[in-house]
Amino acid sequence: MSHSANAAIAERPASTLRGASLPKWSPWAIAAGSVAVAIGIGLAAGLDSKVQWGLIAGLIFLVATYVIAASVEGRRQAKDRIATGLVWVAFLVAVVPLVSLVWVTISRGVKVLNVYFLTHSMGIVADSQPGGGIYHAIIGSLEQVALATLIAAPIGILTAIYLVEYGRGRLARAVTFFVDVMTGVPSIVAGLFILSLMLIFQLEPFGFAGSLALAILMMPVVVRSTEEMLKLVPNELREASLALGVPKWRTILKVVLPTSIGGITTGVMLAIARITGETAPVLLLVFGNRFINNNPFEGAQQSLPLYIYQQYAAGADASYDRAWAASLTLIAFVMILNLVARGIARWKAPKTGR
C-alpha cells in the first residue's frame, strides 16, 4: 500500500461500535434528584419518618435509572444499571440502620461514661439515683465469656477436625445433624437445660453456670466456621505432606491448621461476639449482683447484657443513661475483640514468598 493511501486512511474518522452512554456522574445526579423528589413527596404527604423518605428515594432512583438508561443506552445496558442500583440500595439499607444505631449509642452513652463509671459497681446506689458503675458487670462478663471460650473453642475445633479429616459414615452424619440443630437452639433453651441440672443438684446461681450455657451456644458456631476454613485448605498440601511420610495427625497440626489459622481465629471471635450479648441464660443462671464478685464458681454475678436489661427496665433517667453507657462499653468490647482477632490472624498467617 502506498504512502498516500495510508495517509488517506489515517485522515478518516475512526469508527466505533459503542453507542451513546450516560456520563459517569449521571448516577449521582439521579440519586440527588431522587432524594429531592422523595423529600417533596414526604413533605406533601405529611410523612414524618425519614425511613419512609429513604424508601421512596430508593424506589424513585431505581425507576429513574432504568427509564433514563433505556432511553439513552438501550434496554440491555439499562438492566445492567438497574442491577447495580439494586446492589447500592441494598447496601444503604443495610448500612444506614447500623450507622444510626452506633450514632445513637455513642451520643447517649457518653453522658456518664468515664473512669468512675468503669471502676465502680452499683453497690448501695439505687437504680433511680445517679452514680454507680459497671465494674462488677465487666468482671462478670469477662470471666463468663472466657470460661465459655475455654470450653467451647477446643471442643468445637476438634469436632470440626474430625468431620473434615476423619469423619465418615453414620457417626459423622449424626454429628453434622446435631451441630445444625444446635445452631438454631434459642439461648433460653440452653439456659433452661443448665437450670434443670442446677435444680437436680440443688445449686445456687453462680457465674460458671452461665458460662456452660454460653458454651452450648458457642460450640456450633465454632464447629461450622472451623469446618469451612479447613475445607478451604487445598488437598495438594495434605497429599504432599503425606507423600513425604508425615503422619496424618502431624500433617493436620503442622500443615492444615497453620494454613487455616486466620479463618479459625476469626470464626472463634465471631462466636465470642455471638455469646457476649446474650441475656436470657445469664438472667436464669447468674441472677445478677449489685456488688463485685470475682469468683465465678460461687455466688451470683453480674454481666453487661444483664446490667443493661436491668437498668433500662428500672425506667429512671439515671438508669437509662447507665444502660446506654453500658451498651457503648459492650460495643467497644466486641470491637476490640475483632481487632485482636485480625491481628492474631495476620500474625499467624502462613508466610508467602514472591
Coordinates of C-alpha atoms in Angstrom, one line a residue:
M1 CA 0.0 0.0 0.0
S2 CA 1.3 3.4 -1.0
H3 CA 2.2 6.2 1.4
S4 CA -0.7 8.4 0.1
A5 CA -3.2 5.6 0.7
N6 CA -2.0 5.2 4.3
A7 CA -2.3 8.9 4.8
A8 CA -5.9 8.9 3.4
I9 CA -6.9 6.1 5.8
A10 CA -5.3 7.9 8.7
E11 CA -7.3 11.0 7.9
R12 CA -10.7 9.1 8.1
P13 CA -12.6 9.4 11.3
A14 CA -12.3 6.3 13.4
S15 CA -15.5 4.3 13.6
T16 CA -16.7 2.9 16.8
L17 CA -19.1 0.1 17.8
R18 CA -20.1 1.8 21.1
G19 CA -23.4 3.6 21.2
A20 CA -24.5 6.5 23.3
S21 CA -23.7 6.3 27.0
L22 CA -24.6 8.3 30.1
P23 CA -21.8 10.3 31.7
K24 CA -20.0 9.0 34.8
W25 CA -21.7 11.5 37.1
S26 CA -25.2 10.5 36.0
P27 CA -25.9 8.1 38.9
W28 CA -25.0 10.8 41.4
A29 CA -27.3 13.3 39.6
I30 CA -30.1 10.7 39.5
A31 CA -29.6 10.0 43.2
A32 CA -29.7 13.6 44.2
G33 CA -32.8 14.2 42.1
S34 CA -34.4 11.1 43.7
V35 CA -33.7 12.4 47.2
A36 CA -35.1 15.8 46.3
V37 CA -38.3 14.3 44.9
A38 CA -38.7 12.0 47.8
I39 CA -38.4 14.9 50.3
G40 CA -41.0 16.8 48.4
I41 CA -43.3 13.8 48.3
G42 CA -42.8 13.2 52.0
L43 CA -43.5 16.8 53.0
A44 CA -46.6 16.9 50.7
A45 CA -47.9 13.7 52.1
G46 CA -47.1 14.5 55.7
L47 CA -44.7 11.6 56.2
D48 CA -42.7 12.2 59.4
S49 CA -40.5 9.1 59.2
K50 CA -37.1 9.6 57.5
V51 CA -37.2 5.9 56.8
Q52 CA -40.2 6.3 54.5
W53 CA -38.4 9.2 52.7
G54 CA -35.4 6.9 52.1
L55 CA -37.5 4.1 50.8
I56 CA -39.3 6.4 48.4
A57 CA -36.0 7.9 47.3
G58 CA -34.6 4.4 46.6
L59 CA -37.7 3.4 44.6
I60 CA -37.5 6.6 42.5
F61 CA -33.8 6.1 41.9
L62 CA -34.3 2.6 40.5
V63 CA -37.2 3.7 38.3
A64 CA -35.4 6.8 37.0
T65 CA -32.2 4.9 36.4
Y66 CA -34.0 2.4 34.2
V67 CA -36.0 4.9 32.3
I68 CA -33.1 7.3 31.6
A69 CA -30.7 4.4 30.8
A70 CA -33.2 2.7 28.5
S71 CA -33.9 5.9 26.5
V72 CA -30.1 6.7 26.1
E73 CA -28.2 3.4 26.2
G74 CA -30.9 0.8 25.4
R75 CA -32.7 -1.8 27.5
R76 CA -29.7 -4.1 27.8
Q77 CA -27.5 -1.5 29.5
A78 CA -30.5 -0.3 31.5
K79 CA -30.9 -3.8 33.0
D80 CA -27.2 -3.7 34.0
R81 CA -27.5 -0.3 35.6
I82 CA -30.7 -1.4 37.5
A83 CA -28.8 -4.4 38.9
T84 CA -26.0 -2.1 40.0
G85 CA -28.6 0.2 41.5
L86 CA -30.2 -2.6 43.4
V87 CA -26.8 -3.5 44.9
W88 CA -26.2 0.1 46.1
V89 CA -29.8 0.4 47.5
A90 CA -29.4 -2.9 49.4
F91 CA -26.0 -1.7 50.7
L92 CA -27.5 1.6 52.0
V93 CA -30.5 -0.3 53.5
A94 CA -28.0 -2.4 55.5
V95 CA -25.6 0.4 56.4
V96 CA -27.9 3.2 57.4
P97 CA -29.5 1.4 60.4
L98 CA -26.1 0.3 61.6
V99 CA -24.7 3.8 61.4
S100 CA -27.8 5.1 63.1
L101 CA -27.5 2.5 65.9
V102 CA -23.9 3.3 66.5
W103 CA -24.5 7.1 66.4
V104 CA -27.4 6.9 68.9
T105 CA -25.4 4.7 71.3
I106 CA -22.4 6.9 71.2
S107 CA -24.4 10.2 71.6
R108 CA -26.4 8.8 74.5
G109 CA -23.7 6.6 76.1
V110 CA -21.0 9.3 76.5
K111 CA -23.1 11.2 79.1
V112 CA -22.0 9.1 82.1
L113 CA -19.1 7.0 80.5
N114 CA -16.0 8.0 82.4
V115 CA -13.3 6.5 84.6
Y116 CA -15.5 6.4 87.7
F117 CA -18.3 4.6 85.8
L118 CA -15.8 1.9 84.6
T119 CA -14.1 1.4 88.0
H120 CA -17.1 1.3 90.4
S121 CA -20.0 -1.0 91.0
M122 CA -23.6 -0.2 91.8
G123 CA -23.1 -1.2 95.4
I124 CA -25.8 0.6 97.5
V125 CA -26.7 3.1 94.7
A126 CA -30.4 2.8 93.8
D127 CA -31.4 2.4 90.2
S128 CA -33.2 5.7 90.3
Q129 CA -30.2 7.6 91.7
P130 CA -27.2 8.9 89.7
G131 CA -23.8 7.4 90.2
G132 CA -22.7 3.8 90.3
G133 CA -20.8 2.0 87.5
I134 CA -20.3 -1.2 85.7
Y135 CA -17.0 -2.6 87.1
H136 CA -18.8 -5.6 88.6
A137 CA -20.6 -6.3 85.2
I138 CA -17.3 -6.1 83.3
I139 CA -15.6 -8.6 85.6
G140 CA -18.6 -10.9 85.3
S141 CA -18.8 -10.7 81.5
L142 CA -15.1 -11.3 81.1
E143 CA -15.0 -14.3 83.4
Q144 CA -18.1 -15.9 82.0
V145 CA -17.2 -15.4 78.3
A146 CA -13.6 -16.5 79.0
L147 CA -14.7 -19.7 80.7
A148 CA -17.2 -20.4 77.9
T149 CA -14.5 -19.9 75.3
L150 CA -12.1 -22.3 77.1
I151 CA -14.8 -24.9 77.0
A152 CA -16.3 -24.4 73.6
A153 CA -13.3 -23.4 71.4
P154 CA -11.2 -26.6 71.8
I155 CA -14.3 -28.9 71.6
G156 CA -15.6 -27.1 68.5
I157 CA -12.2 -27.0 66.7
L158 CA -11.5 -30.7 67.4
T159 CA -15.1 -31.6 66.3
A160 CA -14.5 -29.7 63.0
I161 CA -11.2 -31.5 62.5
Y162 CA -12.9 -34.9 63.0
L163 CA -15.6 -34.0 60.5
V164 CA -13.3 -32.8 57.8
E165 CA -10.3 -35.1 58.2
Y166 CA -11.6 -38.3 59.7
G167 CA -15.4 -38.2 59.6
R168 CA -17.1 -40.9 57.5
G169 CA -20.3 -42.9 57.8
R170 CA -23.2 -42.6 60.2
L171 CA -21.3 -41.1 63.1
A172 CA -20.1 -38.1 61.0
R173 CA -23.6 -37.6 59.6
A174 CA -25.1 -37.7 63.1
V175 CA -22.6 -35.2 64.4
T176 CA -23.3 -32.9 61.5
F177 CA -27.0 -33.2 62.1
F178 CA -26.8 -32.3 65.8
V179 CA -24.4 -29.4 65.0
D180 CA -27.0 -28.0 62.6
V181 CA -29.8 -28.4 65.2
M182 CA -27.7 -26.8 67.9
T183 CA -27.0 -23.8 65.7
G184 CA -30.7 -22.9 65.8
V185 CA -31.3 -23.6 69.5
P186 CA -32.6 -20.4 71.3
S187 CA -30.5 -19.1 74.1
I188 CA -33.3 -19.5 76.6
V189 CA -33.4 -23.3 75.9
A190 CA -29.6 -23.6 76.7
G191 CA -30.3 -21.7 79.9
L192 CA -33.2 -23.9 80.8
F193 CA -31.1 -27.0 80.2
I194 CA -28.3 -25.9 82.6
L195 CA -31.0 -24.7 85.1
S196 CA -32.6 -28.1 85.2
L197 CA -29.2 -29.6 86.1
M198 CA -28.8 -26.9 88.8
L199 CA -32.2 -27.8 90.2
I200 CA -31.3 -31.5 90.2
F201 CA -28.1 -30.9 92.2
Q202 CA -29.7 -28.1 94.2
L203 CA -27.1 -25.5 93.2
E204 CA -27.5 -21.7 93.8
P205 CA -26.9 -19.3 90.9
F206 CA -23.2 -18.7 90.0
G207 CA -21.2 -17.4 87.1
F208 CA -19.9 -20.7 85.8
A209 CA -23.4 -21.9 85.2
G210 CA -23.9 -19.0 82.7
S211 CA -20.6 -20.0 81.1
L212 CA -21.9 -23.5 80.5
A213 CA -25.0 -22.2 78.8
L214 CA -22.9 -19.8 76.7
A215 CA -20.5 -22.6 75.7
I216 CA -23.5 -24.6 74.4
L217 CA -24.4 -21.6 72.2
M218 CA -20.8 -21.0 71.1
M219 CA -19.9 -24.6 70.1
P220 CA -21.9 -25.0 66.9
V221 CA -20.7 -21.6 65.6
V222 CA -17.1 -22.7 66.2
V223 CA -17.6 -26.1 64.6
R224 CA -19.3 -24.6 61.4
S225 CA -16.8 -21.8 60.9
T226 CA -13.7 -24.0 61.5
E227 CA -15.1 -26.7 59.3
E228 CA -15.5 -24.3 56.4
M229 CA -12.0 -23.0 56.9
L230 CA -10.5 -26.5 56.9
K231 CA -12.3 -27.3 53.7
L232 CA -10.6 -24.4 52.0
V233 CA -7.1 -25.9 52.6
P234 CA -6.0 -27.4 49.2
N235 CA -5.8 -31.2 49.3
E236 CA -2.5 -30.9 47.5
L237 CA -0.9 -29.7 50.7
R238 CA -2.1 -32.7 52.6
E239 CA -1.1 -35.1 49.8
A240 CA 2.4 -33.5 49.6
S241 CA 2.9 -33.9 53.4
L242 CA 1.6 -37.5 53.4
A243 CA 3.8 -38.4 50.4
L244 CA 6.8 -37.4 52.5
G245 CA 5.8 -40.0 55.1
V246 CA 4.5 -37.5 57.6
P247 CA 1.7 -39.0 59.9
K248 CA -1.7 -37.6 59.4
W249 CA -2.0 -36.1 62.8
R250 CA 1.2 -34.2 62.3
T251 CA 0.1 -33.1 58.8
I252 CA -3.0 -31.6 60.5
L253 CA -1.0 -30.0 63.2
K254 CA 1.8 -28.6 61.0
V255 CA 0.2 -28.0 57.7
V256 CA -3.6 -27.8 57.8
L257 CA -4.1 -25.8 61.0
P258 CA -1.4 -23.2 60.3
T259 CA -2.8 -22.6 56.8
S260 CA -6.3 -22.0 58.1
I261 CA -5.5 -20.4 61.5
G262 CA -6.6 -17.0 60.3
G263 CA -10.1 -18.1 59.4
I264 CA -10.4 -20.3 62.5
T265 CA -9.4 -17.4 64.7
T266 CA -12.0 -15.2 63.0
G267 CA -14.6 -17.8 63.5
V268 CA -13.9 -18.2 67.2
M269 CA -14.1 -14.4 67.6
L270 CA -17.4 -14.3 65.8
A271 CA -18.7 -17.0 68.2
I272 CA -17.4 -14.9 71.2
A273 CA -19.3 -11.9 69.8
R274 CA -22.4 -14.1 69.4
I275 CA -22.4 -15.0 73.1
T276 CA -21.2 -11.7 74.6
G277 CA -24.6 -10.1 74.2
E278 CA -26.7 -13.0 75.5
T279 CA -29.0 -12.0 78.4
A280 CA -31.5 -14.9 78.9
P281 CA -29.1 -17.6 80.1
V282 CA -27.4 -15.1 82.4
L283 CA -30.7 -14.0 83.8
L284 CA -31.7 -17.5 84.6
L285 CA -28.4 -18.9 85.9
V286 CA -26.2 -16.0 87.1
F287 CA -29.1 -14.0 88.5
G288 CA -27.2 -10.6 88.7
N289 CA -25.4 -8.9 91.6
R290 CA -25.0 -5.3 92.5
F291 CA -21.7 -5.9 94.2
I292 CA -18.3 -7.1 92.9
N293 CA -17.9 -10.9 92.8
N294 CA -14.6 -12.1 91.4
N295 CA -15.3 -15.8 91.9
P296 CA -17.4 -17.2 89.0
F297 CA -17.8 -20.6 90.9
E298 CA -19.6 -19.2 93.9
G299 CA -22.4 -16.8 94.3
A300 CA -24.4 -14.6 91.8
Q301 CA -22.6 -12.5 89.4
Q302 CA -23.4 -9.6 87.1
S303 CA -22.8 -9.3 83.3
L304 CA -23.0 -6.4 80.9
P305 CA -26.1 -7.6 78.9
L306 CA -28.0 -8.3 82.1
Y307 CA -26.9 -5.0 83.6
I308 CA -28.2 -3.2 80.5
Y309 CA -31.5 -5.0 80.7
Q310 CA -32.0 -4.3 84.4
Q311 CA -31.0 -0.6 84.2
Y312 CA -33.3 0.0 81.2
A313 CA -36.2 -1.8 83.0
A314 CA -35.8 0.4 86.0
G315 CA -37.3 3.3 84.0
A316 CA -35.4 6.2 85.6
D317 CA -33.4 8.9 83.7
A318 CA -30.2 7.9 85.6
S319 CA -30.7 4.2 84.8
Y320 CA -31.3 5.0 81.1
D321 CA -28.0 6.8 81.0
R322 CA -26.2 3.9 82.6
A323 CA -27.9 1.5 80.2
W324 CA -26.7 3.4 77.2
A325 CA -23.2 3.8 78.6
A326 CA -23.0 0.1 79.3
S327 CA -24.2 -0.6 75.7
L328 CA -21.4 1.6 74.3
T329 CA -18.9 -0.3 76.5
L330 CA -20.2 -3.6 75.2
I331 CA -19.9 -2.5 71.6
A332 CA -16.4 -1.3 72.3
F333 CA -15.6 -4.6 73.9
V334 CA -16.7 -6.6 70.8
M335 CA -14.8 -4.2 68.5
I336 CA -11.6 -4.7 70.5
L337 CA -12.1 -8.4 70.3
N338 CA -12.4 -8.3 66.5
L339 CA -9.3 -6.1 66.2
V340 CA -7.3 -8.5 68.3
A341 CA -8.6 -11.4 66.2
R342 CA -7.5 -9.7 63.0
G343 CA -4.1 -9.0 64.5
I344 CA -3.6 -12.6 65.6
A345 CA -4.9 -13.9 62.2
R346 CA -2.4 -11.7 60.4
W347 CA 0.4 -12.7 62.7
K348 CA -0.2 -16.4 62.5
A349 CA -1.0 -16.4 58.7
P350 CA 1.5 -18.5 56.7
K351 CA 4.3 -16.5 55.2
T352 CA 4.3 -16.4 51.4
G353 CA 7.1 -15.8 49.0
R354 CA 7.3 -13.6 46.0

